[in-house]
Amino acid sequence: MSGKLYVISGPSGCGKSTVIHAVMARYPNLQFSVSATTRPIRPGETDGKDYFFVTREQFDAMLEKDELLEHAEYVGNCYGTPEAPLQSALDRGIDVLLDIEPQGALQVRKKRPDATLLFLAPPSMEVLRERLEGRGDTSPELIEKRLKQAHWELQQAAHYDHIIINDNVQSAAEQILAILTDRT
Ligand code: 5GP
């Protein structure tokens, strides 16, 4: 039986990567789809594990060869999902999780109608602002940009199959695990 495709979106600062780690630790039959991006690598990130960090030319070449299932521009950088590794995992019966923003998620929905779309929302815009400010690695200007982006992203939640409020990591992870293990 082929694996299932899951997409998770949620604004920057909503705690998505923490929740994804909690889910992956408890659901081994899940492969994280490593995206290609033109944004610079951040401290603590590993090329090939968190992202494939590529130049704009390399990204454009992937697009030209039709190697990306979906792609989008986010705050000035390009992001895209390589299709071949994802397809190979699905063919081996492994479920695949994409952590992508809503423009990409809606492209996946069109191309792969079987995909399940999950939206992780912060409890409120105030909490989101606090979390972004608490990170300490982002300028006030970038925080405003991300909050504006978050506002738009939250409006897209209506197009998703499930909306999960991240007021607590464990409970958000539990809700996602329940969706992943539901084969009815
Ligand atoms: P970050 O730069 O903070 O890692 O990610 C910024 C945004 O890009 C996040 O919302 C993340 O989900 C999204 N993103 C990461 N990879 C992809 C991708 O391959 N395609 C799309 N459409 N969005 C992505």
mmCIF file of C-alpha atoms and ligand atoms in Angstrom:
data_model
loop_
_atom_site.group_PDB
_atom_site.id
_atom_site.type_symbol
_atom_site.label_atom_id
_atom_site.label_comp_id
_atom_site.label_asym_id
_atom_site.label_seq_id
_atom_site.Cartn_x
_atom_site.Cartn_y
_atom_site.Cartn_z
ATOM 1 C CA MET A 1 0.000 0.000 0.000
ATOM 2 C CA SER A 2 1.381 3.389 -0.896
ATOM 3 C CA GLY A 3 2.126 5.997 1.779
ATOM 4 C CA LYS A 4 0.029 9.048 2.501
ATOM 5 C CA LEU A 5 0.915 12.648 1.898
ATOM 6 C CA TYR A 6 0.451 15.242 4.656
ATOM 7 C CA VAL A 7 1.004 18.959 4.414
ATOM 8 C CA ILE A 8 1.399 21.185 7.448
ATOM 9 C CA SER A 9 1.362 24.972 7.315
ATOM 10 C CA GLY A 10 1.422 27.583 10.018
ATOM 11 C CA PRO A 11 2.799 31.096 10.384
ATOM 12 C CA SER A 12 6.389 31.707 11.374
ATOM 13 C CA GLY A 13 6.604 31.667 15.177
ATOM 14 C CA CYS A 14 3.599 29.390 15.714
ATOM 15 C CA GLY A 15 5.860 26.604 17.007
ATOM 16 C CA LYS A 16 5.565 24.405 13.924
ATOM 17 C CA SER A 17 9.025 22.828 13.988
ATOM 18 C CA THR A 18 8.731 21.898 17.686
ATOM 19 C CA VAL A 19 5.372 20.245 17.056
ATOM 20 C CA ILE A 20 6.710 18.460 13.950
ATOM 21 C CA HIS A 21 9.650 17.081 15.967
ATOM 22 C CA ALA A 22 7.255 15.816 18.658
ATOM 23 C CA VAL A 23 5.127 14.112 15.981
ATOM 24 C CA MET A 24 8.085 12.542 14.155
ATOM 25 C CA ALA A 25 9.508 11.148 17.400
ATOM 26 C CA ARG A 26 6.314 9.161 17.883
ATOM 27 C CA TYR A 27 5.472 8.214 14.299
ATOM 28 C CA PRO A 28 8.477 6.517 12.681
ATOM 29 C CA ASN A 29 6.776 5.713 9.364
ATOM 30 C CA LEU A 30 6.941 9.369 8.418
ATOM 31 C CA GLN A 31 9.499 11.007 6.175
ATOM 32 C CA PHE A 32 10.074 14.737 6.376
ATOM 33 C CA SER A 33 10.220 16.234 2.887
ATOM 34 C CA VAL A 34 13.419 18.290 2.594
ATOM 35 C CA SER A 35 12.700 21.418 0.563
ATOM 36 C CA ALA A 36 15.045 23.368 -1.650
ATOM 37 C CA THR A 37 15.452 27.036 -0.732
ATOM 38 C CA THR A 38 17.453 30.049 -1.827
ATOM 39 C CA ARG A 39 17.440 31.571 1.662
ATOM 40 C CA PRO A 40 20.738 31.629 3.581
ATOM 41 C CA ILE A 41 21.427 28.801 6.020
ATOM 42 C CA ARG A 42 20.790 29.670 9.709
ATOM 43 C CA PRO A 43 22.983 28.620 12.633
ATOM 44 C CA GLY A 44 22.070 25.087 13.736
ATOM 45 C CA GLU A 45 20.719 24.065 10.323
ATOM 46 C CA THR A 46 22.224 21.271 8.213
ATOM 47 C CA ASP A 47 22.284 21.286 4.421
ATOM 48 C CA GLY A 48 20.402 18.239 3.126
ATOM 49 C CA LYS A 49 18.564 17.708 6.425
ATOM 50 C CA ASP A 50 16.667 20.935 7.127
ATOM 51 C CA TYR A 51 16.793 22.189 3.542
ATOM 52 C CA PHE A 52 18.787 21.860 0.377
ATOM 53 C CA PHE A 53 20.367 25.306 0.304
ATOM 54 C CA VAL A 54 20.688 26.270 -3.351
ATOM 55 C CA THR A 55 21.472 29.310 -5.463
ATOM 56 C CA ARG A 56 18.788 31.068 -7.466
ATOM 57 C CA GLU A 57 20.301 29.531 -10.623
ATOM 58 C CA GLN A 58 20.090 26.015 -9.168
ATOM 59 C CA PHE A 59 16.502 26.675 -8.078
ATOM 60 C CA ASP A 60 15.539 27.915 -11.537
ATOM 61 C CA ALA A 61 17.165 24.835 -13.100
ATOM 62 C CA MET A 62 15.021 22.571 -10.875
ATOM 63 C CA LEU A 63 11.934 24.485 -11.978
ATOM 64 C CA GLU A 64 12.884 24.218 -15.618
ATOM 65 C CA LYS A 65 13.373 20.457 -15.325
ATOM 66 C CA ASP A 66 9.973 20.226 -13.613
ATOM 67 C CA GLU A 67 11.528 18.613 -10.537
ATOM 68 C CA LEU A 68 9.389 20.483 -7.988
ATOM 69 C CA LEU A 69 5.922 19.367 -6.908
ATOM 70 C CA GLU A 70 5.190 22.935 -5.795
ATOM 71 C CA HIS A 71 7.089 26.146 -5.192
ATOM 72 C CA ALA A 72 6.533 29.618 -3.787
ATOM 73 C CA GLU A 73 8.246 32.818 -2.849
ATOM 74 C CA TYR A 74 8.226 33.678 0.847
ATOM 75 C CA VAL A 75 9.628 36.938 2.255
ATOM 76 C CA GLY A 76 11.955 37.350 -0.730
ATOM 77 C CA ASN A 77 13.264 33.779 -1.014
ATOM 78 C CA CYS A 78 12.235 30.796 -3.142
ATOM 79 C CA TYR A 79 11.146 27.490 -1.622
ATOM 80 C CA GLY A 80 10.123 24.277 -3.372
ATOM 81 C CA THR A 81 9.416 20.590 -2.780
ATOM 82 C CA PRO A 82 11.525 18.096 -4.794
ATOM 83 C CA GLU A 83 9.075 15.522 -6.130
ATOM 84 C CA ALA A 84 11.307 12.465 -6.709
ATOM 85 C CA PRO A 85 12.295 11.663 -3.074
ATOM 86 C CA LEU A 86 8.704 12.204 -1.970
ATOM 87 C CA GLN A 87 7.343 9.845 -4.640
ATOM 88 C CA SER A 88 9.951 7.216 -3.836
ATOM 89 C CA ALA A 89 8.945 7.252 -0.129
ATOM 90 C CA LEU A 90 5.226 7.025 -0.959
ATOM 91 C CA ASP A 91 5.909 4.090 -3.319
ATOM 92 C CA ARG A 92 7.669 2.293 -0.439
ATOM 93 C CA GLY A 93 4.598 2.760 1.786
ATOM 94 C CA ILE A 94 6.159 5.550 3.833
ATOM 95 C CA ASP A 95 4.026 8.582 4.734
ATOM 96 C CA VAL A 96 5.490 11.965 3.850
ATOM 97 C CA LEU A 97 5.126 15.277 5.679
ATOM 98 C CA LEU A 98 5.611 18.613 3.930
ATOM 99 C CA ASP A 99 6.182 21.736 6.023
ATOM 100 C CA ILE A 100 5.239 24.404 3.490
ATOM 101 C CA GLU A 101 3.409 27.719 3.350
ATOM 102 C CA PRO A 102 -0.169 28.060 2.010
ATOM 103 C CA GLN A 103 0.535 29.012 -1.636
ATOM 104 C CA GLY A 104 2.471 25.744 -1.971
ATOM 105 C CA ALA A 105 -0.080 23.769 0.036
ATOM 106 C CA LEU A 106 -2.832 24.776 -2.385
ATOM 107 C CA GLN A 107 -0.687 23.698 -5.354
ATOM 108 C CA VAL A 108 -0.232 20.291 -3.683
ATOM 109 C CA ARG A 109 -3.987 20.035 -3.150
ATOM 110 C CA LYS A 110 -4.537 20.506 -6.905
ATOM 111 C CA LYS A 111 -1.849 18.062 -8.014
ATOM 112 C CA ARG A 112 -2.403 15.470 -5.281
ATOM 113 C CA PRO A 113 -6.056 15.572 -4.212
ATOM 114 C CA ASP A 114 -5.412 12.708 -1.769
ATOM 115 C CA ALA A 115 -3.101 14.854 0.367
ATOM 116 C CA THR A 116 -4.314 15.839 3.836
ATOM 117 C CA LEU A 117 -3.799 19.496 4.691
ATOM 118 C CA LEU A 118 -3.172 20.491 8.304
ATOM 119 C CA PHE A 119 -2.991 24.072 9.535
ATOM 120 C CA LEU A 120 -1.233 24.865 12.799
ATOM 121 C CA ALA A 121 -2.462 28.161 14.236
ATOM 122 C CA PRO A 122 -1.114 30.186 17.169
ATOM 123 C CA PRO A 123 -3.609 30.731 20.026
ATOM 124 C CA SER A 124 -3.739 34.448 19.066
ATOM 125 C CA MET A 125 -1.885 37.141 17.136
ATOM 126 C CA GLU A 126 -0.645 38.525 20.494
ATOM 127 C CA VAL A 127 0.966 35.205 21.382
ATOM 128 C CA LEU A 128 2.512 35.055 17.917
ATOM 129 C CA ARG A 129 4.013 38.534 18.337
ATOM 130 C CA GLU A 130 5.402 37.579 21.775
ATOM 131 C CA ARG A 131 6.965 34.422 20.365
ATOM 132 C CA LEU A 132 8.533 36.245 17.424
ATOM 133 C CA GLU A 133 9.909 38.959 19.720
ATOM 134 C CA GLY A 134 11.182 36.353 22.181
ATOM 135 C CA ARG A 135 13.278 34.647 19.508
ATOM 136 C CA GLY A 136 15.708 37.540 19.646
ATOM 137 C CA ASP A 137 17.191 36.782 16.235
ATOM 138 C CA THR A 138 14.783 38.897 14.235
ATOM 139 C CA SER A 139 14.761 42.660 13.638
ATOM 140 C CA PRO A 140 11.593 44.678 14.495
ATOM 141 C CA GLU A 141 11.136 45.316 10.777
ATOM 142 C CA LEU A 142 11.239 41.597 9.986
ATOM 143 C CA ILE A 143 8.818 40.863 12.857
ATOM 144 C CA GLU A 144 6.282 43.281 11.339
ATOM 145 C CA LYS A 145 6.765 41.629 7.932
ATOM 146 C CA ARG A 146 6.197 38.178 9.428
ATOM 147 C CA LEU A 147 3.094 39.325 11.354
ATOM 148 C CA LYS A 148 1.610 40.751 8.164
ATOM 149 C CA GLN A 149 2.413 37.480 6.417
ATOM 150 C CA ALA A 150 0.879 35.540 9.350
ATOM 151 C CA HIS A 151 -2.337 37.535 9.053
ATOM 152 C CA TRP A 152 -2.658 36.461 5.408
ATOM 153 C CA GLU A 153 -1.712 32.859 6.229
ATOM 154 C CA LEU A 154 -4.378 32.620 8.948
ATOM 155 C CA GLN A 155 -6.981 33.626 6.380
ATOM 156 C CA GLN A 156 -5.907 30.627 4.271
ATOM 157 C CA ALA A 157 -6.649 28.168 7.098
ATOM 158 C CA ALA A 158 -10.218 27.821 5.799
ATOM 159 C CA HIS A 159 -8.886 25.834 2.802
ATOM 160 C CA TYR A 160 -7.313 23.156 5.009
ATOM 161 C CA ASP A 161 -8.769 19.823 6.153
ATOM 162 C CA HIS A 162 -7.832 20.298 9.818
ATOM 163 C CA ILE A 163 -7.012 23.343 11.934
ATOM 164 C CA ILE A 164 -4.992 22.679 15.083
ATOM 165 C CA ILE A 165 -4.446 25.406 17.681
ATOM 166 C CA ASN A 166 -0.975 25.242 19.147
ATOM 167 C CA ASP A 167 -1.578 26.339 22.732
ATOM 168 C CA ASN A 168 0.405 23.357 23.985
ATOM 169 C CA VAL A 169 3.007 21.342 22.044
ATOM 170 C CA GLN A 170 2.040 17.919 23.391
ATOM 171 C CA SER A 171 -1.657 18.399 22.799
ATOM 172 C CA ALA A 172 -1.080 19.763 19.268
ATOM 173 C CA ALA A 173 1.194 16.766 18.536
ATOM 174 C CA GLU A 174 -1.472 14.364 19.897
ATOM 175 C CA GLN A 175 -4.110 15.858 17.612
ATOM 176 C CA ILE A 176 -1.838 15.512 14.585
ATOM 177 C CA LEU A 177 -0.918 11.922 15.516
ATOM 178 C CA ALA A 178 -4.617 11.079 15.746
ATOM 179 C CA ILE A 179 -5.073 12.353 12.173
ATOM 180 C CA LEU A 180 -1.997 10.476 10.899
ATOM 181 C CA THR A 181 -3.111 7.177 12.392
ATOM 182 C CA ASP A 182 -6.738 7.496 11.293
ATOM 183 C CA ARG A 183 -7.078 5.153 8.307
ATOM 184 C CA THR A 184 -10.863 5.173 8.137
HETATM 185 P P1 5GP B 1 11.805 29.267 7.036
HETATM 186 O O1 5GP B 1 12.620 30.122 6.127
HETATM 187 O O2 5GP B 1 11.432 30.001 8.302
HETATM 188 O O3 5GP B 1 12.446 27.926 7.296
HETATM 189 O O4 5GP B 1 10.440 28.942 6.289
HETATM 190 C C1 5GP B 1 9.627 29.977 5.841
HETATM 191 C C2 5GP B 1 8.316 29.408 5.316
HETATM 192 O O5 5GP B 1 8.554 28.658 4.128
HETATM 193 C C3 5GP B 1 7.622 28.458 6.287
HETATM 194 O O6 5GP B 1 6.248 28.815 6.331
HETATM 195 C C4 5GP B 1 7.780 27.108 5.649
HETATM 196 O O7 5GP B 1 6.683 26.263 5.936
HETATM 197 C C5 5GP B 1 7.798 27.475 4.181
HETATM 198 N N1 5GP B 1 8.430 26.463 3.334
HETATM 199 C C6 5GP B 1 9.486 25.664 3.627
HETATM 200 N N2 5GP B 1 9.754 24.854 2.588
HETATM 201 C C7 5GP B 1 8.834 25.120 1.632
HETATM 202 C C8 5GP B 1 8.570 24.577 0.321
HETATM 203 O O8 5GP B 1 9.232 23.672 -0.181
HETATM 204 N N3 5GP B 1 7.536 25.116 -0.357
HETATM 205 C C9 5GP B 1 6.760 26.117 0.146
HETATM 206 N N4 5GP B 1 5.746 26.537 -0.592
HETATM 207 N N5 5GP B 1 6.969 26.631 1.370
HETATM 208 C C10 5GP B 1 7.998 26.148 2.094
#
